[in-house]
Amino acid sequence: MIIRVKPDKTGVVTDGVKHSMNPFDEIAVEEAVRLKEKKIAQEIVAVSCGPAQSQETLRTALAMGVDRGIHVEISGTEYDTLQPIHVSKILAKLAEDEKADIIIVGKQAIDDDANQTAQMTAALLDWPQGTFASKIEKLNGELHVIREIDGGLETIKVKLPAVVSADLRLNEPRYATLPNIMKAKKKPLKKVSPKDLGVDTTARIEVLSVEDPPTRQAGVILADVDQLIIKLKEGGHVQ
Amino acid sequence: MNFTSMLEVDEQFKEMSFDGSLVFVLLFQFCKYLQRFQSTLVIAEHNNEKLLPITQNAITAAKKLGGDISVLVFGTKCSHVAEQVSKAPGLARILVAENEAFHGFLPENVTPLVLATQKQFNFTHILAGATALTKSLLPRVAAKLDVSPISDIIGIKGPDTFVRTIYAGNAILTLKSKDPVKVITVRGTNFEPASLEGGSTVTETAPGGEYKTGLSQFLSQELSKSDRPELTSAKVVISGGRGMKSGENFKLLYDLADKLNAAVGASRAAVDAGFVANDLQVGQTGKIVAPELYIAVGISGAIQHLAGMKDSKTIVAINKDPEAPIFQVADYGLVQDLFKAVPELTGKL
């Protein structure tokens, strides 16, 4: 993923750039499909909030095995300042409308790197949360979640309904096959607006600037280990 | 009196004063004025025995905001940790909540405590070091306060203006928050640790309540044990990548780490290949480190890995592929077979 910052510092260049489903969301979709294959889930609904192109992402999810999609259309300046708090409110409302038992999202989007949506959605619904999940199991009507934490792993159990966020190691997402991509085109996809759902998407932040990070000065290639040791000594890293 | 009129008064006084002293007095009053309107709650992190060092970085960030600083310590056993925090100079109060409901620090149970504390003190900022725990907890708190949280900040430009990275560290975003309460996690490596000596803040009891929600339950934990320094706070980090070829070969890095008192990390490729546990992963989706010295061994240098280590002071790369992108960020590169270079380096140190 090579990105370019716009010269006017208002954001990064997104026009004409290859877009794809957020990798953590692919893992979330895969887990949902596996829950259905294990007969734990009956139906899977995929939701995406954003401009018209979000429908392509939804079609990918449908091709992976999702039953139907909901596109919450948000575009223009509204989309530029769309934050996890807005998405969470939309997801919470849809979860209630659709009577969902489990919401699975990726642990973070690799553009804003916020890592907030699962937690905020759970809070709005007053549901428990299993964040950074690397394993999910349903036992005695509850979800057992192995979570990736600093220093290792922990296991918690949460009552249903619950929100789970997928970490990288939860599973290996499948590729959509051509027949499934064709079938996905016929699956239902509903379009709604935040207004239909009663969600206010007023900006909570103002973007003051988006800039390139400082570049590191070019380094030197050393001839051998002895030279490296000299440099480490010069830097005070070794005695 | 609002902020602007205060500044105007300041200007008037400057004109009126014949020496510097009046201006000085007024600046002092101005600072006091700001303090009355800013107050920060820092969430302390600990393991029921010791304060985690990242809390010290969070206290420094809180000091940059100006105003009162309160620290909230919660857990099943808090007295020792509260005592440690009480020695940090410059704190207004330390609030302690010891309760069996906080076993495992479950966000479902801790959130009502933070909300009750917020209700009592009306903080303008709620802040913590960015860790697995606070990344789970603070957005939950923020949603309950109906504010948009700000993750993993690397700089503070004002009480409502923050700097953070986006796109795996490939762009720097400066944003102004419009929300009344700022809920923030700070990247530990971007703020110096605050001292834990010389202070003597009295501890108080945090608002009590029935905090056991029953929504979730902590069952068990499996922590990787190591005598080496903790990855995110180590002065030297040695990381291995796919080039290590096996988990057994990581012993080469452990031997070198012992010579340098270093922590050992890994790239995602090494974790996915099963060489080491995933809590060693350095990168966008793992730990962010910024040590004095980072030695990357057999790591190509994917963008996601660079996001986790490119703020290290000195970067050394050992890789037999001269084209590896890691050499573009390395201060010193050694184009050699790691299986020859690493043992030689360990032997000669």
Coordinates of C-alpha atoms in Angstrom, one line a residue:
Chain A
M1 CA 0.0 0.0 0.0
I2 CA 1.8 3.1 -1.2
I3 CA -0.1 6.3 -0.5
R4 CA 0.4 9.8 -1.6
V5 CA -0.4 12.9 0.4
K6 CA -2.2 15.7 -1.5
P7 CA 0.0 18.8 -2.2
D8 CA -2.6 21.0 -0.5
K9 CA -2.3 18.9 2.7
T10 CA -6.0 18.2 2.9
G11 CA -5.8 14.4 2.7
V12 CA -4.3 11.5 0.8
V13 CA -4.9 10.9 -2.9
T14 CA -7.8 8.4 -3.3
D15 CA -8.9 9.1 -6.9
G16 CA -7.7 6.5 -9.3
V17 CA -6.1 4.5 -6.5
K18 CA -6.8 0.8 -6.2
H19 CA -9.3 0.2 -3.4
S20 CA -10.2 -3.1 -1.7
M21 CA -11.9 -4.5 1.3
N22 CA -10.1 -3.7 4.6
P23 CA -8.1 -6.8 5.4
F24 CA -9.5 -7.1 8.9
D25 CA -13.0 -6.9 7.5
E26 CA -12.3 -9.8 5.1
I27 CA -11.4 -11.8 8.2
A28 CA -14.7 -10.7 9.9
V29 CA -16.7 -11.8 6.8
E30 CA -14.9 -15.1 6.7
E31 CA -15.6 -15.8 10.4
A32 CA -19.3 -15.0 9.9
V33 CA -19.5 -17.4 6.9
R34 CA -17.8 -20.1 9.1
L35 CA -20.4 -19.5 11.8
K36 CA -23.1 -20.1 9.3
E37 CA -21.3 -23.2 8.0
K38 CA -21.2 -24.5 11.5
K39 CA -24.9 -23.8 11.8
I40 CA -24.3 -21.2 14.6
A41 CA -25.5 -18.4 12.4
Q42 CA -28.6 -18.5 10.2
E43 CA -28.2 -15.4 8.1
I44 CA -25.3 -13.0 7.5
V45 CA -25.9 -9.4 6.6
A46 CA -23.0 -7.2 5.4
V47 CA -23.0 -3.5 5.9
S48 CA -20.8 -0.8 4.4
C49 CA -21.0 3.0 5.0
G50 CA -19.6 5.2 2.3
P51 CA -19.9 6.4 -1.3
A52 CA -21.3 4.4 -4.3
Q53 CA -18.1 2.3 -4.6
S54 CA -18.9 0.7 -1.2
Q55 CA -21.3 -1.5 -3.2
E56 CA -18.3 -3.3 -4.8
T57 CA -17.0 -4.1 -1.4
L58 CA -20.4 -5.4 -0.4
R59 CA -20.5 -7.6 -3.6
T60 CA -17.2 -9.1 -2.5
A61 CA -18.6 -10.0 0.9
L62 CA -21.7 -11.5 -0.9
A63 CA -19.4 -13.5 -3.1
M64 CA -17.6 -14.8 0.0
G65 CA -20.9 -16.2 1.4
V66 CA -22.8 -13.3 2.9
D67 CA -26.6 -13.5 2.3
R68 CA -27.5 -9.9 1.8
G69 CA -26.0 -6.4 1.9
I70 CA -27.0 -3.0 3.2
H71 CA -25.3 0.0 1.7
V72 CA -25.5 3.1 3.9
E73 CA -24.7 5.8 1.4
I74 CA -22.5 8.7 2.6
S75 CA -20.5 10.7 0.2
G76 CA -18.7 14.0 -0.3
T77 CA -17.6 16.1 2.6
E78 CA -19.8 14.1 4.9
Y79 CA -17.7 11.0 4.1
D80 CA -14.4 12.9 4.5
T81 CA -15.2 13.5 8.2
L82 CA -17.0 10.3 8.9
Q83 CA -15.7 8.8 12.1
P84 CA -16.1 5.5 13.9
I85 CA -18.7 7.2 16.2
H86 CA -20.9 7.7 13.2
V87 CA -20.4 4.2 11.8
S88 CA -21.1 2.7 15.3
K89 CA -24.4 4.6 15.6
I90 CA -25.4 3.3 12.1
L91 CA -24.3 -0.3 13.0
A92 CA -26.1 -0.2 16.4
K93 CA -29.3 1.0 14.7
L94 CA -29.1 -1.7 12.0
A95 CA -28.3 -4.4 14.6
E96 CA -31.5 -3.5 16.4
D97 CA -33.6 -3.3 13.2
E98 CA -32.2 -6.6 11.9
K99 CA -32.3 -8.3 15.3
A100 CA -28.7 -9.4 15.0
D101 CA -27.1 -11.6 17.7
I102 CA -23.5 -11.1 16.8
I103 CA -21.8 -8.1 15.1
I104 CA -18.3 -8.9 13.7
V105 CA -16.1 -6.1 12.5
G106 CA -12.4 -5.8 11.8
K107 CA -10.2 -4.6 14.7
Q108 CA -9.2 -1.5 12.7
A109 CA -9.4 0.0 9.3
I110 CA -5.9 0.3 7.8
D111 CA -6.6 3.9 6.5
D112 CA -7.6 5.7 9.7
D113 CA -6.1 3.1 12.0
A114 CA -8.6 4.1 14.7
N115 CA -9.5 0.8 16.2
Q116 CA -12.7 2.1 17.8
T117 CA -15.8 0.9 15.9
A118 CA -16.5 -2.5 17.7
Q119 CA -16.0 -1.0 21.1
M120 CA -18.3 2.0 20.4
T121 CA -21.0 -0.2 18.8
A122 CA -21.0 -2.5 21.8
A123 CA -21.2 0.6 24.1
L124 CA -24.2 2.1 22.2
L125 CA -26.0 -1.3 22.4
D126 CA -24.9 -2.1 25.9
W127 CA -23.6 -5.4 24.6
P128 CA -20.4 -7.0 25.7
Q129 CA -17.4 -6.8 23.4
G130 CA -14.7 -9.3 22.4
T131 CA -12.0 -7.2 20.8
F132 CA -8.9 -8.4 18.9
A133 CA -10.3 -11.9 18.7
S134 CA -8.0 -14.7 17.5
K135 CA -10.6 -17.5 18.2
I136 CA -14.4 -17.6 18.7
E137 CA -16.4 -20.5 20.0
K138 CA -20.0 -20.8 21.0
L139 CA -20.4 -22.8 24.2
N140 CA -23.6 -23.1 26.3
G141 CA -25.2 -20.1 24.6
E142 CA -22.2 -17.8 25.2
L143 CA -19.3 -16.8 23.1
H144 CA -15.8 -17.8 24.3
V145 CA -13.3 -15.4 22.8
I146 CA -9.5 -15.7 22.8
R147 CA -8.1 -12.2 22.6
E148 CA -4.7 -11.0 21.5
I149 CA -3.4 -8.7 24.3
D150 CA -0.1 -7.2 25.2
G151 CA 2.1 -10.0 26.5
G152 CA 0.1 -12.9 25.2
L153 CA -3.5 -14.1 25.0
E154 CA -6.5 -14.1 27.2
T155 CA -9.8 -15.9 27.2
I156 CA -13.1 -14.2 28.1
K157 CA -16.7 -15.3 27.7
V158 CA -19.4 -12.9 26.7
K159 CA -23.1 -13.1 26.7
L160 CA -25.1 -12.9 23.5
P161 CA -25.8 -10.6 21.8
A162 CA -22.2 -9.4 21.5
V163 CA -19.8 -7.4 19.3
V164 CA -16.6 -9.1 18.2
S165 CA -13.6 -7.5 16.4
A166 CA -11.3 -9.7 14.3
D167 CA -7.6 -9.8 14.7
L168 CA -5.3 -11.0 11.9
R169 CA -5.0 -14.5 13.2
L170 CA -8.7 -15.3 13.6
N171 CA -8.7 -17.1 10.2
E172 CA -7.5 -17.2 6.6
P173 CA -10.2 -15.5 4.4
R174 CA -11.3 -17.5 1.4
Y175 CA -11.2 -16.3 -2.2
A176 CA -14.5 -15.7 -3.9
T177 CA -14.8 -18.1 -6.8
L178 CA -16.1 -17.0 -10.2
P179 CA -19.5 -18.8 -9.9
N180 CA -19.9 -17.2 -6.4
I181 CA -19.1 -13.8 -7.8
M182 CA -21.8 -14.3 -10.5
K183 CA -24.3 -15.5 -7.8
A184 CA -23.4 -12.5 -5.6
K185 CA -24.7 -10.2 -8.3
K186 CA -28.2 -11.6 -7.8
K187 CA -28.2 -11.3 -4.0
P188 CA -30.2 -8.5 -2.4
L189 CA -28.5 -5.2 -1.7
K190 CA -30.5 -2.5 0.1
K191 CA -29.5 1.2 0.0
V192 CA -30.3 3.4 2.9
S193 CA -29.1 6.8 4.2
P194 CA -27.9 7.8 7.7
K195 CA -31.0 10.0 7.8
D196 CA -33.3 7.0 7.2
L197 CA -31.7 5.5 10.3
G198 CA -31.9 8.6 12.3
V199 CA -28.2 9.0 12.6
D200 CA -26.5 12.4 12.6
T201 CA -23.2 12.4 10.8
T202 CA -22.2 16.0 11.7
A203 CA -18.4 16.2 11.7
R204 CA -16.7 15.7 15.2
I205 CA -13.3 16.7 14.0
E206 CA -11.8 19.2 11.7
V207 CA -8.8 18.0 9.6
L208 CA -6.2 20.8 9.9
S209 CA -3.6 19.0 7.8
V210 CA -2.4 15.7 6.4
E211 CA 1.3 15.6 5.7
D212 CA 4.1 13.3 4.8
P213 CA 6.0 11.8 7.7
P214 CA 9.6 13.1 8.1
T215 CA 11.9 11.1 5.9
R216 CA 14.9 9.4 7.4
Q217 CA 18.3 10.3 6.1
A218 CA 19.9 7.8 3.9
G219 CA 22.1 5.3 5.8
V220 CA 25.3 3.5 4.9
I221 CA 26.0 0.0 3.9
L222 CA 28.8 -1.4 6.1
A223 CA 31.5 -3.9 4.9
D224 CA 31.5 -6.3 7.8
V225 CA 30.5 -7.0 11.4
D226 CA 33.6 -5.2 12.8
Q227 CA 32.5 -1.9 11.2
L228 CA 29.0 -2.4 12.6
I229 CA 30.5 -2.8 16.1
I230 CA 32.5 0.4 15.6
K231 CA 29.3 2.2 14.7
L232 CA 27.4 0.7 17.7
K233 CA 30.3 1.9 20.0
E234 CA 30.2 5.4 18.4
G235 CA 26.5 5.5 19.1
G236 CA 27.0 4.5 22.7
H237 CA 24.9 1.4 22.2
V238 CA 27.7 -1.0 23.4
Q239 CA 30.7 -0.4 25.6
Chain B
M1 CA -14.8 36.0 30.8
N2 CA -13.9 34.1 27.7
F3 CA -10.5 33.2 26.3
T4 CA -10.3 36.2 23.8
S5 CA -11.3 38.8 26.3
M6 CA -8.7 37.5 28.7
L7 CA -6.1 38.0 26.0
E8 CA -7.3 41.5 25.4
V9 CA -7.0 42.3 29.0
D10 CA -3.5 40.9 28.9
E11 CA -2.7 43.3 26.0
Q12 CA -4.1 46.2 27.8
F13 CA -2.1 45.5 30.9
K14 CA 1.1 45.2 28.8
E15 CA 0.5 48.7 27.5
M16 CA -0.3 50.0 31.0
S17 CA 2.6 48.5 32.8
F18 CA 5.9 50.4 33.2
D19 CA 7.9 47.4 34.2
G20 CA 7.7 43.7 33.5
S21 CA 6.3 42.7 36.8
L22 CA 2.7 43.4 36.1
V23 CA 2.8 41.4 32.9
F24 CA 4.3 38.6 34.8
V25 CA 1.5 38.6 37.4
L26 CA -1.0 38.6 34.7
L27 CA 0.6 35.7 32.8
F28 CA 0.5 33.8 36.1
Q29 CA -3.2 34.6 36.5
F30 CA -3.8 33.6 32.9
C31 CA -2.2 30.2 33.6
K32 CA -4.4 29.8 36.6
Y33 CA -7.4 30.7 34.5
L34 CA -6.6 28.0 32.0
Q35 CA -6.1 25.5 34.8
R36 CA -9.6 26.1 36.1
F37 CA -11.0 25.1 32.8
Q38 CA -8.8 22.1 31.9
S39 CA -8.6 18.9 33.9
T40 CA -7.4 15.6 32.7
L41 CA -8.2 12.1 34.0
V42 CA -5.3 9.7 33.3
I43 CA -6.2 6.0 33.3
A44 CA -3.4 4.1 35.1
E45 CA -2.5 0.7 33.8
H46 CA -1.1 -2.1 36.0
N47 CA -1.1 -5.8 36.7
N48 CA -2.3 -5.5 40.3
E49 CA 1.3 -5.4 41.4
K50 CA 3.2 -2.9 39.3
L51 CA 2.3 0.2 37.4
L52 CA 2.9 -0.2 33.7
P53 CA 5.6 2.2 32.4
I54 CA 3.2 3.5 29.7
T55 CA 1.2 5.3 32.4
Q56 CA 4.2 7.5 33.0
N57 CA 4.2 8.5 29.3
A58 CA 0.5 9.2 29.6
I59 CA 1.1 11.5 32.6
T60 CA 3.6 13.5 30.5
A61 CA 1.1 13.9 27.7
A62 CA -1.5 15.1 30.3
K63 CA 1.0 17.7 31.5
K64 CA 1.3 19.0 28.0
L65 CA -2.5 19.7 28.0
G66 CA -2.1 21.9 31.1
G67 CA -4.5 22.0 34.0
D68 CA -5.3 19.6 36.8
I69 CA -4.3 16.0 36.4
S70 CA -6.1 13.2 38.2
V71 CA -5.1 9.5 37.9
L72 CA -7.6 6.7 38.2
V73 CA -6.3 3.4 39.5
F74 CA -8.7 0.4 39.3
G75 CA -8.3 -3.3 39.8
T76 CA -8.7 -6.0 42.3
K77 CA -5.5 -4.9 44.2
C78 CA -4.5 -1.3 43.9
S79 CA -2.7 -0.1 47.0
H80 CA 0.8 -0.8 45.8
V81 CA 0.1 0.8 42.4
A82 CA -1.6 3.8 43.9
E83 CA 1.5 4.3 46.2
Q84 CA 3.7 4.2 43.1
V85 CA 1.6 6.8 41.3
S86 CA 1.4 9.0 44.4
K87 CA 5.1 9.7 44.0
A88 CA 4.7 11.3 40.6
P89 CA 5.1 15.0 41.0
G90 CA 2.4 17.5 39.9
L91 CA -0.8 15.4 40.3
A92 CA -4.0 16.9 41.7
R93 CA -5.5 13.6 42.9
I94 CA -5.3 9.9 42.7
L95 CA -8.6 8.1 42.6
V96 CA -8.6 4.4 43.6
A97 CA -11.3 1.9 42.8
E98 CA -10.6 -1.6 44.3
N99 CA -13.3 -4.0 43.4
E100 CA -13.6 -7.7 42.4
A101 CA -15.7 -6.5 39.4
F102 CA -12.4 -5.3 37.9
H103 CA -10.9 -8.7 37.7
G104 CA -9.5 -9.0 34.2
F105 CA -10.1 -5.3 33.7
L106 CA -13.2 -6.0 31.6
P107 CA -14.3 -2.9 29.7
E108 CA -18.0 -3.7 30.4
N109 CA -17.4 -3.3 34.1
V110 CA -14.7 -0.5 34.0
T111 CA -16.7 1.8 31.7
P112 CA -19.4 2.6 34.3
L113 CA -16.6 3.5 36.8
V114 CA -14.9 5.9 34.4
L115 CA -18.4 7.4 33.6
A116 CA -19.2 7.9 37.3
T117 CA -15.8 9.5 37.8
Q118 CA -16.4 11.8 34.9
K119 CA -19.8 12.7 36.2
Q120 CA -18.3 13.8 39.5
F121 CA -15.3 15.8 38.2
N122 CA -16.3 16.9 34.7
F123 CA -12.9 16.3 33.1
T124 CA -12.1 18.0 29.8
H125 CA -9.8 15.2 28.8
I126 CA -9.7 11.5 29.5
L127 CA -6.4 10.0 28.5
A128 CA -4.4 6.8 28.6
G129 CA -1.4 5.2 27.0
A130 CA -2.3 3.2 23.9
T131 CA -2.3 -0.5 24.9
A132 CA -4.5 -3.5 24.2
L133 CA -6.5 -2.6 27.4
T134 CA -7.1 1.1 26.7
K135 CA -7.8 0.6 23.0
S136 CA -10.7 -1.7 24.2
L137 CA -11.8 0.6 27.0
L138 CA -11.6 4.2 25.9
P139 CA -13.8 4.0 22.7
R140 CA -16.4 2.3 24.9
V141 CA -16.3 5.2 27.3
A142 CA -16.3 7.8 24.5
A143 CA -19.4 6.3 22.9
K144 CA -21.2 6.6 26.2
L145 CA -20.2 10.2 26.4
D146 CA -21.2 10.7 22.8
V147 CA -17.8 11.9 21.7
S148 CA -15.4 10.8 19.0
P149 CA -12.2 9.3 20.6
I150 CA -8.8 10.1 19.3
S151 CA -6.5 7.1 19.0
D152 CA -2.8 6.8 19.4
I153 CA -1.7 10.5 19.3
I154 CA 1.9 11.3 18.7
G155 CA 1.7 15.0 19.5
I156 CA -0.4 17.7 21.3
K157 CA -0.6 21.1 19.7
G158 CA -3.3 22.5 22.0
P159 CA -6.1 21.4 24.3
D160 CA -8.2 20.4 21.2
T161 CA -5.5 19.9 18.6
F162 CA -3.7 16.6 18.2
V163 CA -1.4 14.9 15.8
R164 CA -1.7 11.2 14.9
T165 CA -0.6 8.9 12.1
I166 CA -2.8 7.3 9.5
Y167 CA -2.2 4.8 6.7
A168 CA 0.3 2.7 8.7
G169 CA 2.4 5.8 9.6
N170 CA 2.6 7.0 6.0
A171 CA 0.7 10.2 6.7
I172 CA 0.5 12.6 9.7
L173 CA -2.9 13.9 10.5
T174 CA -3.4 17.1 12.5
L175 CA -6.9 17.3 13.7
K176 CA -9.1 19.6 15.9
S177 CA -11.6 17.9 18.0
K178 CA -15.0 19.6 18.2
D179 CA -16.3 17.4 21.1
P180 CA -16.6 18.8 24.6
V181 CA -14.7 16.0 26.2
K182 CA -11.5 14.7 24.5
V183 CA -11.0 10.9 25.0
I184 CA -7.5 10.1 23.9
T185 CA -5.0 7.3 23.8
V186 CA -1.3 8.4 23.5
R187 CA 1.5 6.5 21.8
G188 CA 3.9 5.9 24.6
T189 CA 7.0 6.1 22.6
N190 CA 6.3 9.8 21.7
F191 CA 6.2 11.1 25.2
E192 CA 9.0 10.9 27.8
P193 CA 8.1 8.9 30.9
A194 CA 7.1 11.1 33.9
S195 CA 9.2 10.7 37.0
L196 CA 7.8 8.6 39.9
E197 CA 9.8 10.4 42.5
G198 CA 9.4 13.4 44.8
G199 CA 5.6 13.7 44.6
S200 CA 3.2 13.0 47.5
T201 CA -0.3 13.1 46.2
V202 CA -3.0 11.8 48.6
T203 CA -5.2 9.0 47.3
E204 CA -8.9 9.2 47.4
T205 CA -11.6 6.7 46.8
A206 CA -13.2 6.7 43.4
P207 CA -17.0 6.9 43.1
G208 CA -18.4 3.6 44.4
G209 CA -21.1 1.6 42.6
E210 CA -22.2 -1.8 41.5
Y211 CA -19.8 -2.3 38.7
K212 CA -20.3 -6.0 37.9
T213 CA -22.4 -6.0 34.8
G214 CA -22.4 -9.7 34.2
L215 CA -22.1 -9.1 30.4
S216 CA -18.7 -10.7 30.3
Q217 CA -16.3 -12.8 32.3
F218 CA -12.6 -13.1 32.4
L219 CA -11.6 -16.8 32.2
S220 CA -7.8 -17.1 31.8
Q221 CA -4.6 -15.5 30.5
E222 CA -1.6 -17.0 28.9
L223 CA 1.3 -14.6 29.0
S224 CA 4.7 -15.2 27.3
K225 CA 7.3 -15.2 30.0
S226 CA 10.6 -13.6 29.5
D227 CA 13.5 -12.2 31.5
R228 CA 14.3 -9.7 28.8
P229 CA 13.0 -6.1 28.9
E230 CA 9.5 -5.4 27.8
L231 CA 9.3 -4.8 24.0
T232 CA 7.6 -1.4 23.9
S233 CA 9.9 0.2 26.6
A234 CA 13.2 -1.5 25.8
K235 CA 16.1 0.7 24.8
V236 CA 17.3 -1.9 22.3
V237 CA 15.1 -4.2 20.2
I238 CA 16.3 -7.0 18.0
S239 CA 13.6 -8.3 15.6
G240 CA 13.7 -11.4 13.3
G241 CA 11.7 -11.9 10.2
R242 CA 11.0 -14.7 7.7
G243 CA 14.7 -14.9 7.0
M244 CA 15.2 -16.6 10.4
K245 CA 13.7 -19.7 8.7
S246 CA 12.6 -21.4 12.0
G247 CA 11.6 -20.7 15.6
E248 CA 14.7 -22.6 16.8
N249 CA 16.9 -20.1 15.0
F250 CA 15.5 -17.2 17.1
K251 CA 18.0 -18.5 19.7
L252 CA 20.6 -16.6 17.7
L253 CA 18.7 -13.4 18.4
Y254 CA 18.1 -14.2 22.1
D255 CA 21.8 -14.7 22.5
L256 CA 22.5 -11.4 20.9
A257 CA 19.7 -9.8 22.9
D258 CA 21.3 -11.0 26.1
K259 CA 24.5 -9.3 25.2
L260 CA 22.7 -6.0 24.5
N261 CA 20.1 -6.2 27.2
A262 CA 17.6 -6.0 24.4
A263 CA 14.0 -7.1 23.8
V264 CA 13.2 -9.5 21.0
G265 CA 10.5 -8.7 18.4
A266 CA 9.4 -10.1 15.1
S267 CA 7.8 -9.2 11.8
R268 CA 4.4 -10.5 10.9
A269 CA 5.9 -12.9 8.5
A270 CA 7.8 -14.6 11.4
V271 CA 4.7 -14.7 13.5
D272 CA 2.5 -16.1 10.8
A273 CA 5.1 -18.7 10.0
G274 CA 4.8 -19.8 13.7
F275 CA 8.4 -19.0 14.6
V276 CA 7.4 -16.9 17.7
A277 CA 4.3 -15.9 19.6
N278 CA 2.2 -13.1 18.1
D279 CA 2.6 -10.7 21.0
L280 CA 6.2 -10.2 19.7
Q281 CA 4.9 -8.7 16.5
V282 CA 6.2 -5.2 15.7
G283 CA 4.1 -3.3 13.2
Q284 CA 0.9 -1.5 12.3
T285 CA -1.2 -4.3 13.8
G286 CA 1.3 -5.3 16.5
K287 CA 3.4 -3.2 18.8
I288 CA 4.8 0.2 18.0
V289 CA 8.4 0.6 19.3
A290 CA 10.8 3.5 19.1
P291 CA 14.0 2.3 20.9
E292 CA 17.4 3.9 20.8
L293 CA 18.6 1.0 18.7
Y294 CA 16.5 -1.3 16.5
I295 CA 18.3 -4.3 14.8
A296 CA 16.2 -5.9 12.0
V297 CA 17.5 -9.3 11.1
G298 CA 16.1 -11.1 8.1
I299 CA 13.3 -8.6 7.7
S300 CA 12.5 -7.3 4.3
G301 CA 10.8 -4.1 5.6
A302 CA 7.2 -4.2 4.5
I303 CA 5.3 -0.9 5.1
Q304 CA 3.2 -2.5 7.9
H305 CA 6.4 -3.5 9.7
L306 CA 8.1 -0.1 9.2
A307 CA 4.9 1.5 10.8
G308 CA 5.9 -0.1 14.0
M309 CA 9.6 0.8 14.2
K310 CA 10.6 3.6 11.9
D311 CA 10.7 6.1 14.7
S312 CA 13.6 4.2 16.3
K313 CA 16.6 6.4 16.8
T314 CA 19.1 4.2 15.1
I315 CA 18.1 1.3 12.8
V316 CA 20.5 -1.5 11.8
A317 CA 19.5 -4.0 9.1
I318 CA 21.1 -7.3 8.5
N319 CA 19.8 -8.9 5.4
K320 CA 21.4 -10.8 2.5
D321 CA 19.2 -9.2 -0.1
P322 CA 20.7 -5.8 -0.9
E323 CA 17.3 -4.8 -2.5
A324 CA 15.3 -5.3 0.7
P325 CA 13.3 -2.1 1.4
I326 CA 14.5 -2.2 5.1
F327 CA 17.8 -0.7 3.8
Q328 CA 16.0 2.5 2.8
V329 CA 15.3 3.3 6.4
A330 CA 18.3 1.7 8.0
D331 CA 21.1 4.0 9.3
Y332 CA 23.5 1.0 9.0
G333 CA 23.1 -1.9 6.7
L334 CA 25.0 -5.1 6.6
V335 CA 24.4 -7.2 3.4
Q336 CA 25.3 -10.6 4.8
D337 CA 23.8 -13.9 5.6
L338 CA 22.3 -13.5 9.1
F339 CA 23.4 -17.0 10.1
K340 CA 27.0 -15.8 9.7
A341 CA 26.7 -12.2 10.8
V342 CA 24.6 -12.6 14.0
P343 CA 26.8 -15.2 15.7
E344 CA 29.9 -13.2 14.7
L345 CA 28.4 -10.0 16.2
T346 CA 27.3 -11.9 19.4
G347 CA 30.8 -13.4 19.7
K348 CA 32.6 -10.1 19.3
L349 CA 30.5 -8.0 21.7

